[in-house]
Coordinates of N, CA and C and ligand atoms in Angstrom, one line a residue:
M1 N 18.3 -1.9 -28.2 CA 18.8 -3.0 -27.3 C 18.4 -4.4 -27.8
T2 N 19.3 -5.3 -27.7 CA 19.0 -6.7 -28.3 C 18.2 -7.4 -27.3
K3 N 17.3 -8.2 -27.8 CA 16.5 -9.0 -27.0 C 17.2 -10.2 -26.4
K4 N 17.0 -10.6 -25.2 CA 17.6 -11.8 -24.7 C 16.5 -12.6 -23.9
F5 N 16.3 -13.8 -24.3 CA 15.3 -14.6 -23.7 C 16.0 -15.8 -23.1
I6 N 15.4 -16.3 -21.9 CA 16.0 -17.4 -21.2 C 14.8 -18.4 -21.0
P7 N 15.1 -19.7 -20.8 CA 14.0 -20.6 -20.6 C 13.2 -20.4 -19.3
F8 N 11.9 -20.7 -19.3 CA 11.1 -20.5 -18.1 C 10.6 -21.9 -17.8
S9 N 10.7 -22.3 -16.5 CA 10.0 -23.5 -16.1 C 9.0 -23.2 -15.0
K10 N 7.9 -23.9 -15.1 CA 6.8 -23.6 -14.1 C 7.3 -23.8 -12.7
P11 N 7.1 -22.8 -11.8 CA 7.6 -22.9 -10.4 C 6.9 -23.9 -9.7
I12 N 5.7 -24.3 -10.1 CA 4.9 -25.2 -9.3 C 3.9 -25.9 -10.3
D13 N 3.7 -27.2 -10.2 CA 2.9 -27.9 -11.2 C 1.9 -28.8 -10.4
L14 N 0.6 -28.4 -10.4 CA -0.4 -29.0 -9.5 C -1.4 -29.8 -10.3
T15 N -2.0 -30.8 -9.7 CA -3.2 -31.4 -10.2 C -4.4 -30.5 -10.0
H16 N -5.5 -30.8 -10.7 CA -6.7 -29.9 -10.5 C -7.1 -29.9 -9.0
A17 N -7.1 -31.1 -8.4 CA -7.6 -31.1 -7.0 C -6.6 -30.3 -6.1
E18 N -5.4 -30.3 -6.4 CA -4.4 -29.5 -5.6 C -4.6 -28.0 -5.8
M19 N -4.9 -27.7 -7.1 CA -5.2 -26.3 -7.4 C -6.4 -25.8 -6.6
V20 N -7.4 -26.6 -6.6 CA -8.7 -26.2 -5.9 C -8.3 -26.0 -4.4
R21 N -7.7 -26.9 -3.9 CA -7.4 -26.9 -2.4 C -6.5 -25.7 -2.1
R22 N -5.5 -25.4 -2.9 CA -4.5 -24.3 -2.7 C -5.2 -23.0 -2.9
S23 N -6.0 -22.9 -3.9 CA -6.7 -21.6 -4.2 C -7.7 -21.3 -3.0
E24 N -8.3 -22.3 -2.5 CA -9.2 -22.1 -1.4 C -8.5 -21.7 -0.1
A25 N -7.4 -22.4 0.1 CA -6.6 -22.1 1.3 C -6.1 -20.7 1.3
F26 N -5.6 -20.2 0.1 CA -5.1 -18.9 -0.1 C -6.2 -17.9 0.2
Y27 N -7.4 -18.1 -0.4 CA -8.5 -17.2 -0.2 C -8.9 -17.2 1.3
D28 N -9.0 -18.4 1.9 CA -9.3 -18.4 3.3 C -8.4 -17.5 4.2
F29 N -7.1 -17.6 3.8 CA -6.2 -16.8 4.6 C -6.3 -15.3 4.2
M30 N -6.4 -15.0 2.9 CA -6.4 -13.6 2.5 C -7.6 -12.9 3.0
K31 N -8.7 -13.6 3.1 CA -9.9 -12.9 3.6 C -9.9 -12.6 5.1
T32 N -8.9 -13.0 5.8 CA -8.7 -12.6 7.2 C -8.0 -11.3 7.3
R33 N -7.5 -10.7 6.2 CA -6.9 -9.4 6.3 C -7.9 -8.3 6.6
R34 N -7.6 -7.5 7.5 CA -8.5 -6.3 7.8 C -7.6 -5.1 7.9
T35 N -8.1 -4.0 7.5 CA -7.5 -2.7 7.7 C -7.6 -2.3 9.1
I36 N -6.5 -2.0 9.8 CA -6.4 -1.7 11.2 C -6.0 -0.3 11.4
R37 N -6.7 0.4 12.3 CA -6.4 1.8 12.5 C -5.8 2.1 13.9
E38 N -5.7 1.0 14.7 CA -5.0 1.2 16.1 C -3.9 0.2 16.2
F39 N -2.7 0.7 16.4 CA -1.5 -0.2 16.5 C -1.0 -0.2 17.9
S40 N -0.3 -1.3 18.2 CA 0.5 -1.4 19.4 C 1.9 -0.8 19.0
D41 N 2.8 -0.6 20.0 CA 4.1 -0.1 19.7 C 5.1 -1.2 19.5
E42 N 4.6 -2.5 19.5 CA 5.5 -3.6 19.2 C 6.3 -3.4 17.9
D43 N 7.6 -3.7 18.0 CA 8.4 -3.4 16.8 C 8.3 -4.5 15.7
V44 N 8.7 -4.2 14.5 CA 8.8 -5.1 13.4 C 10.2 -5.1 12.9
S45 N 10.8 -6.3 12.7 CA 12.2 -6.2 12.3 C 12.4 -5.8 10.8
Q46 N 13.5 -5.1 10.6 CA 13.7 -4.6 9.2 C 14.0 -5.8 8.3
D47 N 14.4 -6.9 8.8 CA 14.6 -8.1 7.9 C 13.3 -8.5 7.3
V48 N 12.2 -8.5 8.1 CA 10.9 -8.9 7.6 C 10.4 -7.8 6.6
I49 N 10.5 -6.6 7.0 CA 10.1 -5.5 6.1 C 10.8 -5.6 4.7
N50 N 12.1 -5.9 4.8 CA 12.9 -6.0 3.6 C 12.4 -7.1 2.7
N51 N 12.1 -8.3 3.3 CA 11.6 -9.4 2.5 C 10.3 -9.0 1.8
C52 N 9.5 -8.4 2.6 CA 8.2 -8.0 2.0 C 8.3 -7.0 0.9
L53 N 9.3 -6.0 1.1 CA 9.6 -5.1 0.0 C 10.1 -5.7 -1.2
E54 N 11.0 -6.8 -1.0 CA 11.5 -7.5 -2.2 C 10.4 -8.2 -2.9
T55 N 9.4 -8.7 -2.2 CA 8.2 -9.3 -2.8 C 7.5 -8.3 -3.7
A56 N 7.3 -7.1 -3.1 CA 6.6 -6.0 -3.8 C 7.4 -5.7 -5.1
G57 N 8.7 -5.7 -5.0 CA 9.6 -5.4 -6.1 C 9.5 -6.4 -7.3
T58 N 8.9 -7.6 -7.0 CA 8.7 -8.6 -8.1 C 7.5 -8.3 -8.9
A59 N 6.7 -7.3 -8.6 CA 5.5 -7.0 -9.3 C 5.7 -6.8 -10.8
P60 N 4.7 -7.1 -11.6 CA 4.8 -6.7 -13.0 C 4.7 -5.2 -13.2
S61 N 5.4 -4.6 -14.2 CA 5.2 -3.2 -14.4 C 5.4 -2.9 -15.8
G62 N 4.8 -1.7 -16.2 CA 4.9 -1.3 -17.6 C 6.3 -1.3 -18.1
A63 N 6.6 -2.0 -19.2 CA 8.0 -2.1 -19.8 C 9.1 -2.4 -18.7
N64 N 8.6 -3.1 -17.7 CA 9.5 -3.5 -16.6 C 10.3 -2.3 -16.0
Q65 N 9.7 -1.1 -16.0 CA 10.4 0.0 -15.5 C 10.4 0.2 -14.0
Q66 N 9.5 -0.7 -13.3 CA 9.5 -0.7 -11.9 C 9.5 0.7 -11.3
P67 N 8.4 1.4 -11.6 CA 8.3 2.8 -11.2 C 7.8 3.1 -9.8
W68 N 8.5 2.5 -8.9 CA 8.1 2.6 -7.5 C 9.3 2.9 -6.6
H69 N 9.1 3.6 -5.5 CA 10.1 3.8 -4.5 C 9.4 3.7 -3.1
F70 N 10.0 3.0 -2.2 CA 9.4 2.8 -0.9 C 10.4 3.5 0.1
V71 N 9.8 4.4 0.9 CA 10.6 5.0 2.0 C 10.1 4.4 3.3
I72 N 11.0 3.8 4.1 CA 10.7 3.2 5.4 C 11.0 4.3 6.4
I73 N 10.0 4.5 7.2 CA 10.1 5.6 8.3 C 10.0 4.9 9.6
R74 N 11.1 5.0 10.4 CA 11.0 4.5 11.8 C 11.4 5.7 12.8
D75 N 11.9 6.7 12.3 CA 12.4 7.8 13.1 C 11.2 8.6 13.7
A76 N 11.3 8.8 15.0 CA 10.1 9.4 15.7 C 9.9 10.9 15.3
S77 N 11.0 11.6 15.0 CA 10.8 13.0 14.6 C 10.2 13.1 13.2
I78 N 10.6 12.3 12.3 CA 10.0 12.3 11.0 C 8.5 11.9 11.0
K79 N 8.2 10.8 11.9 CA 6.8 10.4 12.0 C 6.0 11.6 12.6
A80 N 6.6 12.3 13.5 CA 5.8 13.5 14.1 C 5.5 14.5 13.0
Q81 N 6.5 14.8 12.2 CA 6.3 15.8 11.1 C 5.2 15.3 10.1
I82 N 5.3 14.0 9.8 CA 4.3 13.4 8.9 C 2.9 13.5 9.5
R83 N 2.8 13.2 10.8 CA 1.5 13.2 11.5 C 0.9 14.6 11.4
E84 N 1.8 15.6 11.8 CA 1.3 17.0 11.8 C 0.8 17.4 10.5
A85 N 1.6 17.1 9.4 CA 1.2 17.6 8.1 C -0.1 16.8 7.6
A86 N -0.2 15.5 7.9 CA -1.3 14.7 7.5 C -2.6 15.2 8.2
E87 N -2.5 15.5 9.5 CA -3.6 15.9 10.3 C -4.1 17.3 9.8
E88 N -3.2 18.1 9.4 CA -3.7 19.4 8.9 C -4.5 19.2 7.6
E89 N -4.1 18.4 6.7 CA -4.9 18.1 5.5 C -6.2 17.4 5.9
E90 N -6.1 16.5 6.8 CA -7.3 15.8 7.2 C -8.4 16.7 7.8
R91 N -7.9 17.7 8.6 CA -8.9 18.6 9.3 C -9.6 19.3 8.2
N92 N -8.9 19.8 7.1 CA -9.6 20.5 6.0 C -10.5 19.5 5.3
F93 N -10.1 18.3 5.2 CA -10.9 17.3 4.5 C -12.2 17.0 5.2
Y94 N -12.1 16.8 6.5 CA -13.3 16.4 7.3 C -14.2 17.7 7.6
A95 N -13.5 18.9 7.5 CA -14.3 20.1 7.8 C -15.0 20.6 6.5
G96 N -14.9 19.9 5.4 CA -15.6 20.4 4.2 C -15.1 20.0 2.9
R97 N -13.7 19.9 2.8 CA -13.2 19.6 1.4 C -13.7 18.3 0.8
A98 N -14.0 17.3 1.7 CA -14.5 16.0 1.3 C -15.8 16.2 0.6
G99 N -16.7 17.0 1.1 CA -18.1 17.1 0.6 C -18.9 16.1 1.3
D100 N -20.2 16.3 1.4 CA -21.1 15.5 2.2 C -21.2 14.1 1.6
T101 N -21.2 13.9 0.3 CA -21.4 12.6 -0.3 C -20.2 11.6 0.1
W102 N -19.0 12.2 0.1 CA -17.8 11.4 0.5 C -17.9 11.1 2.0
L103 N -18.2 12.1 2.8 CA -18.2 11.8 4.2 C -19.3 10.8 4.6
E104 N -20.4 10.8 3.8 CA -21.4 9.8 4.1 C -20.9 8.3 3.9
V105 N -20.2 8.1 2.8 CA -19.7 6.7 2.6 C -18.6 6.3 3.5
L106 N -17.9 7.3 4.1 CA -16.9 7.1 5.1 C -17.4 6.8 6.5
E107 N -18.7 7.2 6.7 CA -19.3 7.1 8.0 C -19.1 5.8 8.7
P108 N -19.4 4.6 8.0 CA -19.3 3.3 8.7 C -17.9 3.0 9.1
L109 N -16.9 3.7 8.6 CA -15.5 3.4 9.0 C -15.1 4.1 10.3
G110 N -15.8 5.1 10.6 CA -15.6 5.8 11.8 C -14.3 6.6 11.8
T111 N -13.8 7.0 10.7 CA -12.5 7.8 10.6 C -12.7 9.3 10.9
D112 N -11.7 9.9 11.4 CA -11.7 11.4 11.6 C -10.3 11.9 11.4
A113 N -10.1 13.2 11.7 CA -8.8 13.8 11.4 C -7.7 13.5 12.3
H114 N -8.0 12.7 13.4 CA -6.9 12.3 14.3 C -6.2 11.1 13.8
K115 N -4.9 11.2 13.7 CA -4.1 10.1 13.1 C -2.9 9.7 14.0
P116 N -3.3 9.3 15.3 CA -2.2 8.9 16.2 C -1.4 7.7 15.7
F117 N -2.0 6.9 14.9 CA -1.2 5.7 14.4 C 0.0 6.1 13.6
L118 N 0.1 7.4 13.1 CA 1.2 7.8 12.3 C 2.5 7.9 13.3
E119 N 2.2 8.0 14.6 CA 3.4 8.0 15.5 C 3.5 6.7 16.3
K120 N 2.4 6.1 16.5 CA 2.4 4.9 17.3 C 2.9 3.6 16.6
A121 N 2.5 3.5 15.3 CA 3.0 2.2 14.6 C 4.5 2.3 14.4
P122 N 5.1 1.1 14.5 CA 6.6 1.1 14.4 C 7.1 1.5 13.0
V123 N 6.3 1.2 12.0 CA 6.9 1.4 10.6 C 5.8 2.1 9.7
L124 N 6.2 3.2 9.1 CA 5.4 3.8 8.0 C 6.2 3.5 6.7
I125 N 5.5 3.1 5.7 CA 6.1 3.0 4.4 C 5.4 4.0 3.4
A126 N 6.2 5.0 3.0 CA 5.7 6.0 2.1 C 6.0 5.4 0.7
I127 N 4.9 5.2 -0.1 CA 5.1 4.6 -1.4 C 5.0 5.7 -2.5
F128 N 6.0 5.8 -3.3 CA 6.0 6.8 -4.4 C 5.9 6.2 -5.7
E129 N 5.1 6.9 -6.6 CA 5.0 6.5 -8.0 C 6.0 7.4 -8.7
Q130 N 6.9 6.7 -9.5 CA 7.9 7.4 -10.3 C 7.2 7.7 -11.7
K131 N 6.7 8.9 -11.9 CA 6.1 9.2 -13.2 C 7.2 9.3 -14.2
Y132 N 8.4 9.7 -13.8 CA 9.6 9.7 -14.7 C 10.8 9.7 -13.8
T133 N 11.9 9.3 -14.4 CA 13.2 9.4 -13.7 C 14.1 10.3 -14.6
T134 N 15.1 10.8 -14.0 CA 16.0 11.7 -14.8 C 17.4 11.0 -14.9
N135 N 17.9 10.8 -16.1 CA 19.2 10.2 -16.2 C 20.4 11.1 -15.9
D136 N 21.6 10.6 -16.0 CA 22.8 11.4 -15.7 C 22.9 12.7 -16.6
Q137 N 22.4 12.5 -17.8 CA 22.5 13.7 -18.8 C 21.3 14.7 -18.5
G138 N 20.5 14.4 -17.5 CA 19.4 15.3 -17.2 C 18.1 15.1 -18.1
D139 N 18.1 14.0 -18.9 CA 17.0 13.7 -19.7 C 15.9 13.0 -18.9
K140 N 14.7 13.3 -19.1 CA 13.6 12.7 -18.4 C 13.2 11.3 -19.1
I141 N 13.1 10.3 -18.4 CA 12.7 9.0 -18.9 C 11.3 8.7 -18.4
K142 N 10.4 8.8 -19.4 CA 9.0 8.6 -19.0 C 8.7 7.1 -18.6
H143 N 7.9 7.0 -17.6 CA 7.4 5.6 -17.2 C 6.0 5.4 -17.7
Y144 N 5.8 4.2 -18.2 CA 4.5 3.9 -18.8 C 3.7 3.1 -17.7
Y145 N 2.4 3.4 -17.6 CA 1.5 2.7 -16.7 C 2.0 2.8 -15.3
A146 N 2.6 3.9 -14.9 CA 3.2 4.0 -13.6 C 2.2 3.7 -12.4
K147 N 1.1 4.3 -12.6 CA 0.1 4.2 -11.5 C -0.4 2.8 -11.3
E148 N -0.7 2.2 -12.4 CA -1.2 0.8 -12.4 C -0.1 -0.1 -11.8
S149 N 1.2 0.1 -12.2 CA 2.3 -0.7 -11.7 C 2.5 -0.5 -10.2
V150 N 2.5 0.7 -9.7 CA 2.7 0.9 -8.3 C 1.5 0.4 -7.5
G151 N 0.4 0.4 -8.1 CA -0.8 -0.2 -7.4 C -0.7 -1.7 -7.2
I152 N -0.2 -2.3 -8.3 CA 0.0 -3.8 -8.2 C 1.1 -4.1 -7.1
A153 N 2.2 -3.4 -7.2 CA 3.3 -3.6 -6.2 C 2.8 -3.4 -4.8
T154 N 1.9 -2.4 -4.6 CA 1.4 -2.1 -3.3 C 0.5 -3.3 -2.8
G155 N -0.3 -3.8 -3.7 CA -1.1 -5.0 -3.3 C -0.3 -6.2 -2.9
M156 N 0.8 -6.4 -3.6 CA 1.7 -7.5 -3.3 C 2.4 -7.2 -2.0
L157 N 2.7 -6.0 -1.7 CA 3.3 -5.7 -0.4 C 2.3 -5.9 0.8
I158 N 1.1 -5.5 0.6 CA 0.1 -5.7 1.6 C -0.1 -7.2 1.9
S159 N -0.1 -8.0 0.8 CA -0.3 -9.4 0.9 C 0.9 -10.1 1.6
A160 N 2.1 -9.6 1.3 CA 3.3 -10.1 1.9 C 3.4 -9.8 3.4
L161 N 2.9 -8.6 3.8 CA 2.9 -8.3 5.2 C 1.8 -9.1 5.9
H162 N 0.7 -9.3 5.3 CA -0.4 -10.1 5.9 C 0.1 -11.5 6.1
N163 N 0.9 -12.0 5.2 CA 1.4 -13.4 5.2 C 2.2 -13.7 6.4
V164 N 2.8 -12.6 7.1 CA 3.6 -12.8 8.3 C 2.9 -12.3 9.5
G165 N 1.6 -12.0 9.4 CA 0.8 -11.7 10.6 C 0.9 -10.2 11.0
L166 N 1.4 -9.4 10.1 CA 1.4 -8.0 10.4 C 0.1 -7.4 9.8
V167 N -0.3 -6.2 10.4 CA -1.5 -5.5 9.9 C -1.1 -4.2 9.3
T168 N -1.9 -3.7 8.4 CA -1.6 -2.5 7.7 C -2.8 -1.6 7.6
L169 N -2.5 -0.3 7.4 CA -3.6 0.7 7.1 C -3.1 1.4 5.8
T170 N -3.9 1.4 4.8 CA -3.6 2.1 3.6 C -4.1 3.5 3.7
H171 N -3.2 4.4 4.1 CA -3.6 5.8 4.5 C -3.3 6.7 3.3
T172 N -4.3 7.5 3.0 CA -4.2 8.4 1.8 C -4.6 9.8 2.2
P173 N -3.8 10.5 3.0 CA -4.1 11.9 3.3 C -4.1 12.6 1.9
S174 N -5.0 13.5 1.8 CA -5.1 14.1 0.4 C -5.2 15.6 0.6
P175 N -4.4 16.4 -0.1 CA -3.3 16.0 -0.9 C -2.1 15.6 -0.1
M176 N -1.2 14.7 -0.6 CA -0.1 14.3 0.2 C 1.3 14.6 -0.3
N177 N 1.3 15.8 -1.0 CA 2.6 16.2 -1.5 C 3.6 16.5 -0.4
F178 N 3.1 16.8 0.9 CA 4.0 17.0 2.0 C 5.0 15.8 2.2
L179 N 4.6 14.6 1.8 CA 5.4 13.5 1.9 C 6.7 13.6 1.1
A180 N 6.5 14.1 -0.2 CA 7.7 14.3 -1.0 C 8.6 15.3 -0.5
K181 N 8.1 16.3 0.2 CA 8.9 17.4 0.7 C 9.6 16.9 2.0
I182 N 8.9 16.3 2.9 CA 9.5 15.9 4.2 C 10.6 14.8 3.9
L183 N 10.3 13.9 2.9 CA 11.2 12.8 2.7 C 12.2 13.1 1.5
N184 N 12.1 14.4 1.1 CA 13.2 14.8 0.1 C 13.3 14.0 -1.2
R185 N 12.1 13.7 -1.7 CA 12.1 12.9 -2.9 C 12.3 13.7 -4.2
P186 N 12.9 13.1 -5.2 CA 13.1 13.9 -6.4 C 11.9 14.2 -7.2
A187 N 12.0 15.2 -8.1 CA 11.0 15.6 -9.1 C 10.7 14.3 -9.9
G188 N 9.4 14.2 -10.3 CA 9.1 13.0 -11.0 C 8.4 11.9 -10.2
E189 N 8.6 12.1 -8.8 CA 8.0 11.1 -7.9 C 6.8 11.8 -7.3
K190 N 5.7 11.0 -7.2 CA 4.4 11.5 -6.7 C 4.0 10.5 -5.5
P191 N 3.7 11.0 -4.4 CA 3.3 10.1 -3.3 C 2.0 9.3 -3.7
F192 N 2.1 8.0 -3.5 CA 1.0 7.2 -3.9 C 0.1 6.8 -2.8
L193 N 0.8 6.4 -1.7 CA 0.1 5.9 -0.5 C 1.0 5.9 0.7
L194 N 0.5 6.0 1.9 CA 1.3 5.9 3.1 C 0.8 4.6 3.8
L195 N 1.6 3.6 3.8 CA 1.2 2.3 4.4 C 1.7 2.3 5.8
V196 N 0.8 2.1 6.7 CA 1.1 2.1 8.2 C 1.2 0.6 8.5
V197 N 2.3 0.2 9.1 CA 2.6 -1.3 9.3 C 2.9 -1.6 10.8
G198 N 2.4 -2.6 11.3 CA 2.7 -3.0 12.6 C 1.9 -4.2 13.2
H199 N 1.7 -4.2 14.5 CA 0.8 -5.2 15.1 C -0.4 -4.4 15.7
P200 N -1.5 -5.1 15.7 CA -2.8 -4.4 16.2 C -2.7 -4.1 17.7
A201 N -3.3 -3.0 18.1 CA -3.5 -2.7 19.5 C -4.3 -3.8 20.2
D202 N -4.0 -4.1 21.5 CA -4.9 -5.0 22.2 C -6.3 -4.6 22.1
G203 N -7.2 -5.6 21.9 CA -8.6 -5.3 22.0 C -9.2 -4.4 20.8
V204 N -8.4 -4.3 19.8 CA -8.8 -3.4 18.7 C -10.1 -4.0 18.0
Q205 N -11.0 -3.1 17.6 CA -12.2 -3.5 16.9 C -12.1 -3.1 15.4
V206 N -12.8 -3.8 14.6 CA -12.9 -3.4 13.2 C -14.3 -3.2 12.8
P207 N -14.6 -2.4 11.8 CA -16.0 -2.2 11.3 C -16.6 -3.5 10.9
D208 N -17.9 -3.6 11.1 CA -18.6 -4.8 10.7 C -19.1 -4.6 9.3
I209 N -18.2 -4.9 8.4 CA -18.5 -4.6 6.9 C -18.3 -5.9 6.2
D210 N -18.9 -6.0 5.0 CA -18.8 -7.2 4.1 C -18.1 -6.9 2.9
K211 N -17.6 -7.9 2.2 CA -17.1 -7.8 0.9 C -18.2 -8.2 -0.1
K212 N -18.1 -7.6 -1.3 CA -19.1 -8.0 -2.3 C -18.9 -9.5 -2.6
S213 N -20.0 -10.1 -3.1 CA -20.0 -11.5 -3.5 C -19.3 -11.7 -4.8
L214 N -18.9 -12.9 -5.1 CA -18.3 -13.2 -6.4 C -19.2 -12.8 -7.6
R215 N -20.5 -13.0 -7.4 CA -21.5 -12.6 -8.4 C -21.5 -11.1 -8.6
D216 N -21.2 -10.3 -7.6 CA -21.2 -8.9 -7.7 C -19.9 -8.4 -8.3
I217 N -18.8 -9.1 -8.1 CA -17.6 -8.5 -8.6 C -17.1 -9.1 -9.9
S218 N -17.9 -10.1 -10.4 CA -17.4 -10.8 -11.6 C -18.6 -11.1 -12.6
S219 N -18.2 -11.3 -13.8 CA -19.2 -11.9 -14.8 C -18.5 -12.9 -15.7
L220 N -19.3 -13.8 -16.2 CA -18.7 -14.8 -17.0 C -19.3 -14.9 -18.4
F221 N -18.6 -14.9 -19.4 CA -19.2 -15.1 -20.7 C -18.8 -16.5 -21.3
Ligands
IYR1 N1 -7.9 10.2 3.9 C1 -8.9 10.4 5.0 C2 -10.3 9.9 4.6 C3 -10.5 8.6 4.1 C4 -10.8 8.3 2.8 C5 -11.1 7.0 2.4 I1 -11.6 6.7 0.5 C6 -11.1 5.9 3.3 O1 -11.4 4.7 2.9 C7 -10.8 6.2 4.7 C8 -10.5 7.5 5.0 C9 -8.5 9.6 6.2 O2 -7.5 8.9 6.2 O3 -9.1 9.7 7.3

């Protein structure tokens, strides 16, 4: 394939002071994001979801292969199937598969095998990692750094949803192959995450937890 390059111009050009102010303002807003486990049934428009998905789709990816697929679930009967399958996995998880050490670190979050949010929240987004795709000739096209890429896209999706005042829960029932089955996804796709999206329930509380300090998460040479 021949290379084609086009000019790039900086989308924004700031002074140092403006950069400091803007980076602070972004941090101040992003640090208000909390994972929410109780949702109201208030709806979220598909226009908003689509814009946030388009933002996620701008993520960098290995060889620009964009190895992600997002399934939007609004249908009550599909949500019910997902809840049933997820709760079955979670019962096994909490009854022993997790192991004591894992359950110990989850303790402060107060989670258990009940997942009513899977039916209550207006939107579920099942995110799939495309490990490979299959072309019309039936050849497998391998994707490079698929997991890293879909992780980055998911982070951008969570940020885009937060930016419009929606709340999310990054739900990872394990194993979650049932999602590929229920949603009829092709071979080569592996469920990455089930993102629960909506508005918080009235009076919802969140765990009193901290984020690590800059000192703890970074080092400077
Ligand atoms: N998937 C289980 C357990 C769980 C695991 C982690 I790591 C969390 O941060 C939270 C929960 C569940 O959803 O309950």
